Short mmCIF file of C-alpha atoms and ligand atoms in Angstrom, two decimals:
data_model
loop_
_atom_site.label_atom_id
_atom_site.label_comp_id
_atom_site.label_asym_id
_atom_site.label_seq_id
_atom_site.Cartn_x
_atom_site.Cartn_y
_atom_site.Cartn_z
CA UNK A 13 144.04 119.78 138.98
CA UNK A 14 146.31 116.73 139.18
CA UNK A 15 144.95 113.45 140.48
CA UNK A 16 147.05 113.73 143.63
CA UNK A 17 145.77 117.21 144.36
CA UNK A 18 142.24 116.01 143.69
CA UNK A 19 142.58 113.12 146.13
CA UNK A 20 144.10 115.40 148.74
CA UNK A 21 141.27 117.90 148.43
CA UNK A 22 138.64 115.18 148.41
CA UNK A 23 139.98 113.60 151.56
CA UNK A 24 140.04 116.98 153.21
CA UNK A 25 136.37 117.35 152.26
CA UNK A 26 135.59 113.91 153.66
CA UNK A 27 134.89 112.25 150.33
CA UNK A 28 135.84 108.59 150.60
CA UNK A 29 136.86 105.69 148.41
CA UNK A 30 136.05 104.32 145.98
CA UNK A 31 134.21 107.45 144.98
CA UNK A 32 136.77 110.10 145.59
CA UNK A 33 138.23 109.32 142.20
CA UNK A 34 134.92 109.96 140.44
CA UNK A 35 136.37 112.72 138.40
CA UNK A 36 139.71 111.16 137.87
CA UNK A 37 139.44 111.19 134.11
CA UNK A 38 139.25 114.97 134.32
CA UNK A 39 142.48 115.14 136.29
CA UNK A 40 145.99 115.45 134.94
CA UNK A 41 148.24 112.43 135.21
CA UNK A 42 150.60 112.17 138.20
CA UNK A 43 153.95 110.58 137.63
CA UNK A 44 155.09 107.95 140.10
CA UNK A 45 158.81 107.27 140.01
CA UNK A 46 160.97 104.73 141.72
CA UNK A 47 163.76 106.94 143.07
CA UNK A 48 167.24 106.70 141.59
CA UNK A 49 170.28 107.96 143.45
CA UNK A 50 173.93 107.31 144.32
CA UNK A 51 174.66 105.67 147.66
CA UNK A 52 177.64 104.58 149.73
CA UNK A 53 175.47 103.10 152.50
CA UNK A 54 176.90 99.81 153.74
CA UNK A 55 174.90 99.06 156.88
CA UNK A 56 171.95 96.77 157.63
CA UNK A 57 168.30 97.83 157.38
CA UNK A 58 165.29 96.16 159.00
CA UNK A 59 161.81 96.86 157.68
CA UNK A 60 158.92 96.22 160.08
CA UNK A 61 155.85 95.01 158.18
CA UNK A 62 155.43 93.20 154.84
CA UNK A 63 152.48 95.18 153.48
CA UNK A 64 152.72 97.30 150.34
CA UNK A 65 155.03 99.87 151.98
CA UNK A 66 157.35 97.24 153.48
CA UNK A 67 157.52 95.22 150.27
CA UNK A 68 158.24 98.33 148.21
CA UNK A 69 160.98 99.30 150.66
CA UNK A 70 162.46 95.80 150.31
CA UNK A 71 162.22 96.01 146.52
CA UNK A 72 164.32 99.19 146.48
CA UNK A 73 166.79 97.95 149.10
CA UNK A 74 167.31 94.85 146.98
CA UNK A 75 168.01 97.01 143.91
CA UNK A 76 170.79 98.77 145.79
CA UNK A 77 172.20 95.50 147.16
CA UNK A 78 171.62 96.57 150.74
CA UNK A 79 171.69 93.97 153.54
CA UNK A 80 168.11 93.90 154.87
CA UNK A 81 165.35 91.86 156.50
CA UNK A 82 161.59 92.34 156.70
CA UNK A 83 160.03 91.39 160.04
CA UNK A 84 156.30 90.65 159.73
CA UNK A 85 153.85 90.08 162.59
CA UNK A 86 151.45 87.82 160.69
CA UNK A 87 152.01 84.61 158.74
CA UNK A 88 151.64 86.22 155.28
CA UNK A 89 152.87 89.17 153.26
CA UNK A 90 150.50 91.78 151.85
CA UNK A 91 148.89 93.39 154.90
CA UNK A 92 145.80 95.21 153.64
CA UNK A 93 146.46 93.72 150.21
CA UNK A 94 144.89 90.29 150.60
CA UNK A 95 143.25 87.74 148.31
CA UNK A 96 140.57 85.05 148.62
CA UNK A 97 141.66 82.46 146.07
CA UNK A 98 139.14 79.69 146.14
CA UNK A 99 135.91 81.54 146.76
CA UNK A 100 134.60 81.65 143.19
CA UNK A 101 136.13 81.36 139.71
CA UNK A 102 138.03 84.65 139.96
CA UNK A 103 140.29 85.86 142.78
CA UNK A 104 138.71 88.32 145.22
CA UNK A 105 140.45 91.37 146.71
CA UNK A 106 139.65 91.28 150.42
CA UNK A 107 141.42 94.61 150.97
CA UNK A 108 142.55 97.05 148.27
CA UNK A 109 140.58 96.33 145.08
CA UNK A 110 140.37 99.42 142.88
CA UNK A 111 143.32 100.94 141.04
CA UNK A 112 142.82 104.54 142.09
CA UNK A 113 144.87 105.86 139.19
CA UNK A 114 145.64 105.09 135.59
CA UNK A 115 146.73 101.43 135.28
CA UNK A 116 150.08 102.82 134.09
CA UNK A 117 150.80 103.33 137.80
CA UNK A 118 151.54 99.59 138.08
CA UNK A 119 154.47 99.78 135.67
CA UNK A 120 155.66 102.90 137.45
CA UNK A 121 155.51 101.24 140.89
CA UNK A 122 158.06 98.66 139.80
CA UNK A 123 159.76 100.77 137.15
CA UNK A 124 159.11 98.25 134.37
CA UNK A 125 157.18 99.67 131.41
CA UNK A 126 156.68 96.18 129.97
CA UNK A 127 154.38 94.79 132.62
CA UNK A 128 151.12 96.47 131.68
CA UNK A 129 151.04 94.39 128.52
CA UNK A 130 150.77 91.30 130.73
CA UNK A 131 147.98 92.53 133.00
CA UNK A 132 144.32 92.71 131.93
CA UNK A 133 142.28 95.53 133.43
CA UNK A 134 138.60 96.30 133.45
CA UNK A 135 137.17 99.75 133.19
CA UNK A 136 135.02 99.83 136.28
CA UNK A 137 132.07 102.04 135.42
CA UNK A 138 128.89 100.47 136.80
CA UNK A 139 125.81 101.14 134.67
CA UNK A 140 122.98 100.69 137.18
CA UNK A 141 122.97 102.64 140.44
CA UNK A 142 120.26 102.64 143.11
CA UNK A 143 119.66 103.96 146.61
CA UNK A 144 117.38 102.34 149.22
CA UNK A 145 115.73 104.75 151.66
CA UNK A 146 114.30 102.09 153.96
CA UNK A 147 111.05 101.85 152.02
CA UNK A 148 111.73 102.19 148.34
CA UNK A 149 114.42 102.38 145.68
CA UNK A 150 115.46 105.40 143.63
CA UNK A 151 117.50 105.12 140.42
CA UNK A 152 120.74 107.05 140.04
CA UNK A 153 122.01 105.72 136.73
CA UNK A 154 123.23 109.21 135.79
CA UNK A 155 126.26 108.38 137.98
CA UNK A 156 127.54 106.13 135.19
CA UNK A 157 128.29 109.33 133.26
CA UNK A 158 130.88 110.54 135.72
CA UNK A 159 132.15 107.57 137.72
CA UNK A 160 134.81 105.41 136.13
CA UNK A 161 138.04 103.86 137.29
CA UNK A 162 139.99 100.61 136.98
CA UNK A 163 140.27 97.16 138.48
CA UNK A 164 142.29 94.06 137.71
CA UNK A 165 140.45 91.58 135.48
CA UNK A 166 142.01 88.19 136.25
CA UNK A 167 144.29 89.05 139.12
CA UNK A 168 144.28 91.19 142.28
CA UNK A 169 146.49 93.69 144.06
CA UNK A 170 147.89 90.71 146.00
CA UNK A 171 148.57 88.92 142.70
CA UNK A 172 150.45 91.98 141.48
CA UNK A 173 152.76 91.94 144.51
CA UNK A 174 153.09 88.17 144.40
CA UNK A 175 154.21 88.22 140.78
CA UNK A 176 156.25 91.40 140.43
CA UNK A 177 157.59 92.43 143.83
CA UNK A 178 157.62 89.59 146.37
CA UNK A 179 159.62 86.90 144.48
CA UNK A 180 162.94 88.65 145.07
CA UNK A 181 162.12 89.22 148.73
CA UNK A 182 160.74 85.91 149.96
CA UNK A 183 163.93 84.78 151.69
CA UNK A 184 164.23 88.16 153.42
CA UNK A 185 160.85 88.03 155.19
CA UNK A 186 160.61 86.63 158.71
CA UNK A 187 156.97 85.81 159.57
CA UNK A 188 155.04 85.55 162.85
CA UNK A 189 157.34 88.01 164.62
CA UNK A 190 155.35 90.95 166.02
CA UNK A 191 157.83 93.62 167.07
CA UNK A 192 157.01 94.83 170.58
CA UNK A 193 160.01 97.01 171.44
CA UNK A 194 162.38 99.27 169.51
CA UNK A 195 165.48 100.35 171.40
CA UNK A 196 167.23 103.12 169.49
CA UNK A 197 169.29 104.38 172.43
CA UNK A 198 172.59 102.99 171.13
CA UNK A 199 174.45 103.02 167.81
CA UNK A 200 172.51 100.01 166.61
CA UNK A 201 168.73 99.74 166.77
CA UNK A 202 167.62 96.65 168.68
CA UNK A 203 164.21 95.14 167.99
CA UNK A 204 162.50 92.77 170.38
CA UNK A 205 159.64 90.57 169.21
CA UNK A 206 156.77 89.04 171.15
CA UNK A 207 158.67 85.71 171.27
CA UNK A 208 161.68 87.48 172.78
CA UNK A 209 163.72 87.24 169.62
CA UNK A 210 166.15 90.10 169.05
CA UNK A 211 167.19 91.70 165.75
CA UNK A 212 169.81 94.42 165.24
CA UNK A 213 170.22 96.91 162.43
CA UNK A 214 171.79 100.27 161.63
CA UNK A 215 168.48 101.66 160.38
CA UNK A 216 164.86 100.59 160.82
CA UNK A 217 161.79 101.43 158.75
CA UNK A 218 158.47 100.99 160.57
CA UNK A 219 155.48 100.41 158.26
CA UNK A 220 152.93 99.30 160.89
CA UNK A 221 149.55 101.03 160.31
CA UNK A 222 149.00 104.22 162.32
CA UNK A 223 146.33 102.49 164.39
CA UNK A 224 148.93 99.94 165.50
CA UNK A 225 151.34 102.74 166.40
CA UNK A 226 148.56 104.50 168.34
CA UNK A 227 147.73 101.34 170.29
CA UNK A 228 151.23 101.17 171.83
CA UNK A 229 151.79 97.56 170.78
CA UNK A 230 155.32 98.77 170.09
CA UNK A 231 157.20 100.57 172.88
CA UNK A 232 160.17 102.80 172.13
CA UNK A 233 163.36 103.34 174.09
CA UNK A 234 163.85 106.28 174.50
CA UNK A 235 160.14 107.13 174.43
CA UNK A 236 158.80 108.85 171.34
CA UNK A 237 159.23 112.63 171.51
CA UNK A 238 155.91 114.35 172.26
CA UNK A 239 155.85 116.06 168.86
CA UNK A 240 156.12 112.66 167.18
CA UNK A 241 153.49 110.89 169.31
CA UNK A 242 151.10 113.86 168.96
CA UNK A 243 151.50 113.76 165.19
CA UNK A 244 150.86 110.00 165.12
CA UNK A 245 147.81 110.38 167.36
CA UNK A 246 146.37 113.17 165.20
CA UNK A 247 145.78 110.79 162.28
CA UNK A 248 142.41 109.03 162.13
CA UNK A 249 142.03 105.43 161.08
CA UNK A 250 138.68 103.84 161.86
CA UNK A 251 136.79 100.63 161.18
CA UNK A 252 136.93 98.73 157.90
CA UNK A 253 134.96 95.75 156.59
CA UNK A 254 134.54 93.88 153.32
CA UNK A 255 132.04 91.08 152.75
CA UNK A 256 131.45 89.02 149.60
CA UNK A 257 128.32 86.92 149.10
CA UNK A 258 127.72 84.55 146.21
CA UNK A 259 124.15 84.16 144.95
CA UNK A 260 122.52 81.94 142.33
CA UNK A 261 121.05 85.00 140.60
CA UNK A 262 122.01 88.64 140.17
CA UNK A 263 118.92 90.30 141.66
CA UNK A 264 120.76 93.56 142.53
CA UNK A 265 121.99 96.56 140.49
CA UNK A 266 125.67 97.08 139.66
CA UNK A 267 126.02 99.37 142.67
CA UNK A 268 123.66 100.40 145.47
CA UNK A 269 123.70 102.30 148.71
CA UNK A 270 121.46 102.63 151.74
CA UNK A 271 120.31 106.17 152.47
CA UNK A 272 120.65 109.28 150.34
CA UNK A 273 122.74 108.53 147.29
CA UNK A 274 125.31 111.32 147.29
CA UNK A 275 125.52 111.44 151.08
CA UNK A 276 126.29 107.74 151.13
CA UNK A 277 129.36 108.44 149.04
CA UNK A 278 130.88 110.63 151.74
CA UNK A 279 133.94 109.65 153.79
CA UNK A 280 131.92 107.10 155.76
CA UNK A 281 131.25 104.80 152.83
CA UNK A 282 128.91 101.83 152.74
CA UNK A 283 128.62 100.54 149.21
CA UNK A 284 127.20 97.30 147.86
CA UNK A 285 128.55 96.43 144.41
CA UNK A 286 128.61 93.68 141.84
CA UNK A 287 132.09 92.30 142.52
CA UNK A 288 131.94 90.17 139.35
CA UNK A 289 131.33 93.23 137.15
CA UNK A 290 133.27 92.63 133.88
CA UNK A 291 135.34 89.84 135.45
CA UNK A 292 135.83 86.59 133.50
CA UNK A 293 133.10 84.84 135.44
CA UNK A 294 129.56 83.56 135.24
CA UNK A 295 129.16 83.66 139.03
CA UNK A 296 127.12 86.28 140.93
CA UNK A 297 129.12 87.89 143.72
CA UNK A 298 127.88 90.88 145.70
CA UNK A 299 130.53 92.89 147.55
CA UNK A 300 130.05 95.17 150.53
CA UNK A 301 132.72 97.79 151.18
CA UNK A 302 132.24 99.84 154.33
CA UNK A 303 134.46 102.00 156.52
CA UNK A 304 134.38 104.33 159.52
CA UNK A 305 131.03 105.06 161.20
CA UNK A 306 129.13 103.01 158.62
CA UNK A 307 131.28 99.96 159.38
CA UNK A 308 131.21 100.42 163.16
CA UNK A 309 127.74 98.92 163.85
CA UNK A 310 128.73 95.74 162.00
CA UNK A 311 132.11 95.51 163.76
CA UNK A 312 130.32 95.93 167.12
CA UNK A 313 128.40 92.72 166.44
CA UNK A 314 131.63 90.82 167.12
CA UNK A 315 131.63 87.59 165.16
CA UNK A 316 131.86 87.21 161.38
CA UNK A 317 128.68 85.12 161.50
CA UNK A 318 126.73 87.85 163.31
CA UNK A 319 127.97 90.42 160.76
CA UNK A 320 126.94 88.19 157.87
CA UNK A 321 123.47 87.53 159.35
CA UNK A 322 122.86 91.27 159.83
CA UNK A 323 123.81 91.98 156.21
CA UNK A 324 121.53 89.19 154.96
CA UNK A 325 118.68 90.59 157.04
CA UNK A 326 119.20 94.00 155.40
CA UNK A 327 119.43 92.52 151.91
CA UNK A 328 116.29 90.43 152.43
CA UNK A 329 114.40 93.56 153.45
CA UNK A 330 115.65 95.45 150.38
CA UNK A 331 115.10 92.62 147.90
CA UNK A 332 111.99 90.90 149.33
CA UNK A 333 113.71 87.78 150.61
CA UNK A 334 115.75 87.12 147.45
CA UNK A 335 119.05 87.16 149.36
CA UNK A 336 118.16 84.14 151.52
CA UNK A 337 116.44 82.48 148.60
CA UNK A 338 119.52 82.63 146.31
CA UNK A 339 122.36 82.48 148.87
CA UNK A 340 125.28 80.13 148.13
CA UNK A 341 128.30 81.17 150.25
CA UNK A 342 130.09 84.17 151.76
CA UNK A 343 133.39 85.48 153.09
CA UNK A 344 133.83 88.22 155.72
CA UNK A 345 137.04 90.28 156.04
CA UNK A 346 136.92 92.29 159.24
CA UNK A 347 139.93 94.64 159.03
CA UNK A 348 139.26 96.13 162.46
CA UNK A 349 139.75 92.71 164.03
CA UNK A 350 143.13 92.07 162.38
CA UNK A 351 145.49 92.46 165.37
CA UNK A 352 148.28 94.15 163.39
CA UNK A 353 146.09 96.30 161.13
CA UNK A 354 143.17 97.41 163.38
CA UNK A 355 141.07 99.30 160.84
CA UNK A 356 140.68 100.60 157.29
CA UNK A 357 143.04 103.39 156.28
CA UNK A 358 144.09 106.79 157.46
CA UNK A 359 142.31 110.05 156.75
CA UNK A 360 141.77 113.47 158.30
CA UNK A 361 144.96 114.97 159.64
CA UNK A 362 143.09 117.72 161.42
CA UNK A 363 143.67 119.83 158.28
CA UNK A 364 147.42 119.72 158.76
CA UNK A 365 148.40 116.75 156.66
CA UNK A 366 151.71 117.93 155.27
CA UNK A 367 153.13 119.06 158.64
CA UNK A 368 151.93 115.87 160.32
CA UNK A 369 153.48 113.64 157.68
CA UNK A 370 156.74 115.62 157.69
CA UNK A 371 157.00 115.39 161.49
CA UNK A 372 156.61 111.61 161.41
CA UNK A 373 158.75 110.90 158.36
CA UNK A 374 161.59 112.98 159.84
CA UNK A 375 162.16 109.83 161.91
CA UNK A 376 164.10 109.31 165.12
CA UNK A 377 167.76 110.28 165.42
CA UNK A 378 168.54 109.23 161.83
CA UNK A 379 168.04 105.60 162.92
CA UNK A 380 164.31 104.88 162.89
CA UNK A 381 162.12 105.87 159.92
CA UNK A 382 158.39 105.59 159.27
CA UNK A 383 156.46 104.63 156.13
CA UNK A 384 152.97 103.36 155.22
CA UNK A 385 149.91 104.57 153.35
CA UNK A 386 149.12 107.23 155.95
CA UNK A 387 152.47 108.88 155.34
CA UNK A 388 152.10 109.55 151.63
CA UNK A 389 151.20 113.18 151.12
CA UNK A 390 149.80 112.80 147.61
CA UNK A 391 148.47 109.24 147.56
CA UNK A 392 147.38 108.59 151.13
CA UNK A 393 145.05 105.61 151.66
CA UNK A 394 146.08 103.85 148.46
CA UNK A 395 148.41 101.01 147.56
CA UNK A 396 150.59 103.27 145.44
CA UNK A 397 150.76 105.74 148.34
CA UNK A 398 152.05 102.98 150.59
CA UNK A 399 154.69 102.02 148.00
CA UNK A 400 155.71 105.63 147.51
CA UNK A 401 156.22 106.08 151.25
CA UNK A 402 158.34 102.92 151.42
CA UNK A 403 160.56 104.21 148.59
CA UNK A 404 160.87 107.62 150.23
CA UNK A 405 162.03 106.08 153.52
CA UNK A 406 164.67 103.98 151.73
CA UNK A 407 165.90 106.99 149.77
CA UNK A 408 166.26 108.93 153.04
CA UNK A 409 168.40 106.17 154.50
CA UNK A 410 170.59 105.56 151.48
CA UNK A 411 171.33 109.17 150.52
C1 LIG B 27 138.71 97.69 153.20
C2 LIG B 27 139.84 98.36 152.46
C3 LIG B 27 139.67 98.69 151.13
C4 LIG B 27 140.70 99.34 150.45
N1 LIG B 27 140.55 99.61 149.12
C5 LIG B 27 141.58 100.12 148.42
C6 LIG B 27 141.50 100.22 147.01
O1 LIG B 27 140.50 99.83 146.41
N2 LIG B 27 142.57 100.73 146.34
C7 LIG B 27 143.70 101.15 146.99
O2 LIG B 27 144.65 101.62 146.34
N3 LIG B 27 143.81 101.04 148.34
C8 LIG B 27 142.78 100.53 149.05
N4 LIG B 27 142.89 100.35 150.40
C9 LIG B 27 144.09 100.88 151.07
C10 LIG B 27 145.31 99.98 150.88
O3 LIG B 27 144.96 98.65 151.15
C11 LIG B 27 146.39 100.43 151.85
O4 LIG B 27 146.64 101.82 151.62
C12 LIG B 27 147.74 99.70 151.70
O5 LIG B 27 147.57 98.34 151.38
C13 LIG B 27 148.49 99.86 153.01
O6 LIG B 27 149.79 99.33 152.92
P1 LIG B 27 150.81 99.55 154.14
O7 LIG B 27 152.02 98.80 153.80
O8 LIG B 27 150.90 101.00 154.44
O9 LIG B 27 150.09 98.92 155.41
P2 LIG B 27 149.64 97.41 155.66
O10 LIG B 27 149.22 96.78 154.40
O11 LIG B 27 148.67 97.46 156.77
O12 LIG B 27 150.98 96.69 156.11
C14 LIG B 27 151.50 96.82 157.40
C15 LIG B 27 152.13 95.49 157.78
O13 LIG B 27 152.78 95.66 159.04
C16 LIG B 27 152.56 94.49 159.81
N5 LIG B 27 152.74 94.86 161.23
C17 LIG B 27 151.95 95.64 161.99
N6 LIG B 27 152.43 95.74 163.23
C18 LIG B 27 153.57 95.01 163.26
C19 LIG B 27 154.52 94.71 164.29
N7 LIG B 27 154.40 95.19 165.53
N8 LIG B 27 155.58 93.91 163.97
C20 LIG B 27 155.72 93.42 162.71
N9 LIG B 27 154.84 93.67 161.72
C21 LIG B 27 153.78 94.45 161.99
C22 LIG B 27 151.14 94.09 159.47
O14 LIG B 27 150.88 92.74 159.78
C23 LIG B 27 151.10 94.38 157.96
O15 LIG B 27 151.48 93.25 157.21
C24 LIG B 27 141.90 99.67 151.11
C25 LIG B 27 142.07 99.31 152.45
C26 LIG B 27 141.05 98.65 153.12
C27 LIG B 27 141.27 98.24 154.54
#
């Protein structure tokens, strides 16, 4: 089975990240290729969103010397690829963190075989695994025999984009401009932003997360056809949270879960992990990655401080007060609260993923196109999936 097919099947079975790639080493290698084609396109393209999909789209448009702009709602590029720089002595991935593929995927994303030589990776295969059942711990170190994937050693996913993709695009990105209306009734597509600024283009690529599309922040003129809005609404994207806490001592195993071990690795993940594992660091940083129904009770608490206090309470119970005793500092990244993200990542297409994706990526009247992690058939919910979807949308426009 190829990696892509494995991921697809795992998602269908409700197996979530980071564990859905448990058996990745047993999978065949998928090729990721930046598309190459002939084009005589001479119009203007606007990309909505400067996350992985939008940046990849810009990267390809730049290669083909197309006139384009990227309109971003927030004040930064990256979207769900985000970095905390000054937290400890290594940069922290507040969003995407694992490379859910062979590291060779990085060179393939930007079509430059040379770059892997300049990036240090770690093999992420934790050695100590435990589960807490509310009263006692059980060991699950056998998991180290089958779980292994990759992470960046001294950089992050954000650092990758910052170094290899964004530099050529910086003067094309317009920040703090949430698009609220897309009028595709005429020859040109007219975008209106929250500040009542207007932008015009021949073609538009929307990379806003599906949850943003579902929330009707953006209105369309004419309205979206029912088939399109039904397809968009059939994709799930629920809560997402990451928290990092620095301690004076490492009193926890490399990876631990609350509840039954294998069940905790289902689609509704809640995983505590040593975020400094094999990094160039002497600091002790515990990460919490949680999505969907496992993240929801934390998100419902409202403030970052309330979320942090709840997690500390849980850790103190598990580790007999050691969390409070050794606490230094923390950072909370609540993805559900980000106004232009609104959650973690997409999954569960009511068992009809390919049709759903094809309906959405068919676009609107050959003028408005859609991209983003949720619209990659083979690499959904990953950074490379987002890039792939951005490239596919550009190829559709230019060919
Ligand atoms: C907690 C968490 C952990 C993850 N872990 C991993 C991992 O380990 N490995 C991995 O490969 N992937 C991981 N992912 C998934 C990965 O981060 C995403 O698949 C990918 O970054 C999504 O890119 P995107 O461009 O599709 O969307 P986004 O990154 O969400 O970009 C969309 C952009 O559109 C902008 N936007 C939205 N609405 C508007 C509007 N109206 N006007 C203008 N701009 C707008 C947003 O501000 C944003 O910048 C994780 C995600 C989360 C949340």
